[in-house]
Amino acid sequence: MIVINIFADIPSDLSAEVFETLASSSKVKIERIVSKGHCSPTKGWHQQECHEWVIVLQGAAILTFEDHY
Protein backbone atom coordinates (compact mmCIF):
# COMPACT_ATOMS: atom_id res chain seq x y z
CA MET A 1 0.00 0.00 0.00
CA ILE A 2 1.29 3.46 -0.91
CA VAL A 3 0.77 6.15 1.72
CA ILE A 4 0.77 9.78 0.52
CA ASN A 5 0.56 12.84 2.74
CA ILE A 6 -1.76 15.33 1.03
CA PHE A 7 0.30 18.21 2.51
CA ALA A 8 3.67 16.86 1.30
CA ASP A 9 5.72 18.36 -1.53
CA ILE A 10 3.80 21.62 -1.89
CA PRO A 11 5.80 23.82 -4.29
CA SER A 12 7.23 27.07 -2.97
CA ASP A 13 6.14 28.90 -6.16
CA LEU A 14 2.36 29.20 -6.02
CA SER A 15 2.00 32.02 -8.54
CA ALA A 16 -0.35 29.63 -10.37
CA GLU A 17 -2.63 26.94 -8.97
CA VAL A 18 -1.06 23.48 -8.82
CA PHE A 19 -3.13 20.56 -10.17
CA GLU A 20 -2.01 17.00 -9.44
CA THR A 21 -4.02 13.90 -10.37
CA LEU A 22 -4.03 11.51 -7.42
CA ALA A 23 -6.24 8.81 -8.99
CA SER A 24 -8.37 8.51 -12.12
CA SER A 25 -10.55 6.15 -14.12
CA SER A 26 -12.94 6.51 -17.03
CA LYS A 27 -15.62 7.81 -14.61
CA VAL A 28 -13.79 9.81 -11.93
CA LYS A 29 -10.68 11.90 -11.39
CA ILE A 30 -9.39 12.86 -7.95
CA GLU A 31 -7.07 15.87 -7.93
CA ARG A 32 -5.09 17.75 -5.35
CA ILE A 33 -5.40 21.44 -6.19
CA VAL A 34 -3.13 23.78 -4.27
CA SER A 35 -4.29 27.40 -4.38
CA LYS A 36 -3.09 30.50 -2.65
CA GLY A 37 -5.56 33.31 -3.19
CA HIS A 38 -6.48 32.26 -6.73
CA CYS A 39 -10.00 32.95 -7.96
CA SER A 40 -12.21 32.87 -11.01
CA PRO A 41 -12.50 35.93 -13.25
CA THR A 42 -14.44 38.82 -11.72
CA LYS A 43 -16.95 38.74 -14.61
CA GLY A 44 -18.79 35.65 -15.76
CA TRP A 45 -18.97 32.17 -14.30
CA HIS A 46 -16.43 29.39 -14.27
CA GLN A 47 -18.05 26.76 -16.51
CA GLN A 48 -16.90 23.16 -16.67
CA GLU A 49 -18.19 20.03 -18.35
CA CYS A 50 -18.11 17.71 -15.35
CA HIS A 51 -19.49 17.69 -11.83
CA GLU A 52 -17.15 18.76 -9.05
CA TRP A 53 -17.03 18.09 -5.33
CA VAL A 54 -14.69 20.30 -3.31
CA ILE A 55 -13.24 19.95 0.17
CA VAL A 56 -11.01 22.58 1.76
CA LEU A 57 -8.49 20.91 4.06
CA GLN A 58 -6.71 24.04 5.21
CA GLY A 59 -7.60 27.73 4.93
CA ALA A 60 -10.93 29.02 3.62
CA ALA A 61 -12.93 29.34 0.41
CA ILE A 62 -16.02 31.13 -0.83
CA LEU A 63 -18.19 29.42 -3.44
CA THR A 64 -20.91 31.42 -5.17
CA PHE A 65 -23.51 29.85 -7.42
CA GLU A 66 -25.47 31.52 -10.20
CA ASP A 67 -28.79 30.57 -8.58
CA HIS A 68 -27.47 31.65 -5.15
CA TYR A 69 -27.83 28.10 -3.69
mmCIF file of C-alpha atoms in Angstrom:
data_model
loop_
_atom_site.group_PDB
_atom_site.id
_atom_site.type_symbol
_atom_site.label_atom_id
_atom_site.label_comp_id
_atom_site.label_asym_id
_atom_site.label_seq_id
_atom_site.Cartn_x
_atom_site.Cartn_y
_atom_site.Cartn_z
ATOM 1 C CA MET A 1 0.000 0.000 0.000
ATOM 2 C CA ILE A 2 1.287 3.459 -0.915
ATOM 3 C CA VAL A 3 0.772 6.154 1.718
ATOM 4 C CA ILE A 4 0.770 9.776 0.518
ATOM 5 C CA ASN A 5 0.564 12.843 2.742
ATOM 6 C CA ILE A 6 -1.763 15.335 1.032
ATOM 7 C CA PHE A 7 0.301 18.209 2.508
ATOM 8 C CA ALA A 8 3.669 16.861 1.297
ATOM 9 C CA ASP A 9 5.717 18.364 -1.525
ATOM 10 C CA ILE A 10 3.801 21.624 -1.890
ATOM 11 C CA PRO A 11 5.801 23.815 -4.286
ATOM 12 C CA SER A 12 7.233 27.070 -2.973
ATOM 13 C CA ASP A 13 6.143 28.903 -6.164
ATOM 14 C CA LEU A 14 2.357 29.198 -6.018
ATOM 15 C CA SER A 15 1.995 32.018 -8.541
ATOM 16 C CA ALA A 16 -0.355 29.627 -10.370
ATOM 17 C CA GLU A 17 -2.628 26.944 -8.971
ATOM 18 C CA VAL A 18 -1.062 23.476 -8.822
ATOM 19 C CA PHE A 19 -3.126 20.557 -10.168
ATOM 20 C CA GLU A 20 -2.007 17.000 -9.440
ATOM 21 C CA THR A 21 -4.016 13.902 -10.367
ATOM 22 C CA LEU A 22 -4.030 11.507 -7.418
ATOM 23 C CA ALA A 23 -6.244 8.809 -8.988
ATOM 24 C CA SER A 24 -8.372 8.512 -12.116
ATOM 25 C CA SER A 25 -10.549 6.153 -14.116
ATOM 26 C CA SER A 26 -12.944 6.511 -17.029
ATOM 27 C CA LYS A 27 -15.618 7.808 -14.608
ATOM 28 C CA VAL A 28 -13.786 9.806 -11.934
ATOM 29 C CA LYS A 29 -10.683 11.901 -11.386
ATOM 30 C CA ILE A 30 -9.386 12.864 -7.949
ATOM 31 C CA GLU A 31 -7.075 15.872 -7.926
ATOM 32 C CA ARG A 32 -5.089 17.753 -5.352
ATOM 33 C CA ILE A 33 -5.395 21.437 -6.195
ATOM 34 C CA VAL A 34 -3.129 23.780 -4.275
ATOM 35 C CA SER A 35 -4.293 27.401 -4.384
ATOM 36 C CA LYS A 36 -3.090 30.505 -2.651
ATOM 37 C CA GLY A 37 -5.559 33.311 -3.193
ATOM 38 C CA HIS A 38 -6.485 32.261 -6.730
ATOM 39 C CA CYS A 39 -10.000 32.952 -7.956
ATOM 40 C CA SER A 40 -12.209 32.867 -11.007
ATOM 41 C CA PRO A 41 -12.503 35.926 -13.246
ATOM 42 C CA THR A 42 -14.445 38.822 -11.724
ATOM 43 C CA LYS A 43 -16.950 38.741 -14.609
ATOM 44 C CA GLY A 44 -18.790 35.654 -15.762
ATOM 45 C CA TRP A 45 -18.971 32.170 -14.304
ATOM 46 C CA HIS A 46 -16.430 29.387 -14.266
ATOM 47 C CA GLN A 47 -18.048 26.757 -16.506
ATOM 48 C CA GLN A 48 -16.897 23.159 -16.671
ATOM 49 C CA GLU A 49 -18.193 20.033 -18.354
ATOM 50 C CA CYS A 50 -18.112 17.711 -15.354
ATOM 51 C CA HIS A 51 -19.486 17.689 -11.830
ATOM 52 C CA GLU A 52 -17.155 18.765 -9.045
ATOM 53 C CA TRP A 53 -17.033 18.093 -5.335
ATOM 54 C CA VAL A 54 -14.691 20.298 -3.309
ATOM 55 C CA ILE A 55 -13.239 19.951 0.170
ATOM 56 C CA VAL A 56 -11.007 22.579 1.759
ATOM 57 C CA LEU A 57 -8.489 20.914 4.064
ATOM 58 C CA GLN A 58 -6.713 24.042 5.209
ATOM 59 C CA GLY A 59 -7.599 27.727 4.930
ATOM 60 C CA ALA A 60 -10.925 29.022 3.615
ATOM 61 C CA ALA A 61 -12.925 29.344 0.409
ATOM 62 C CA ILE A 62 -16.019 31.129 -0.831
ATOM 63 C CA LEU A 63 -18.195 29.423 -3.438
ATOM 64 C CA THR A 64 -20.906 31.422 -5.166
ATOM 65 C CA PHE A 65 -23.513 29.852 -7.418
ATOM 66 C CA GLU A 66 -25.466 31.519 -10.204
ATOM 67 C CA ASP A 67 -28.793 30.570 -8.581
ATOM 68 C CA HIS A 68 -27.475 31.648 -5.146
ATOM 69 C CA TYR A 69 -27.827 28.098 -3.690
#
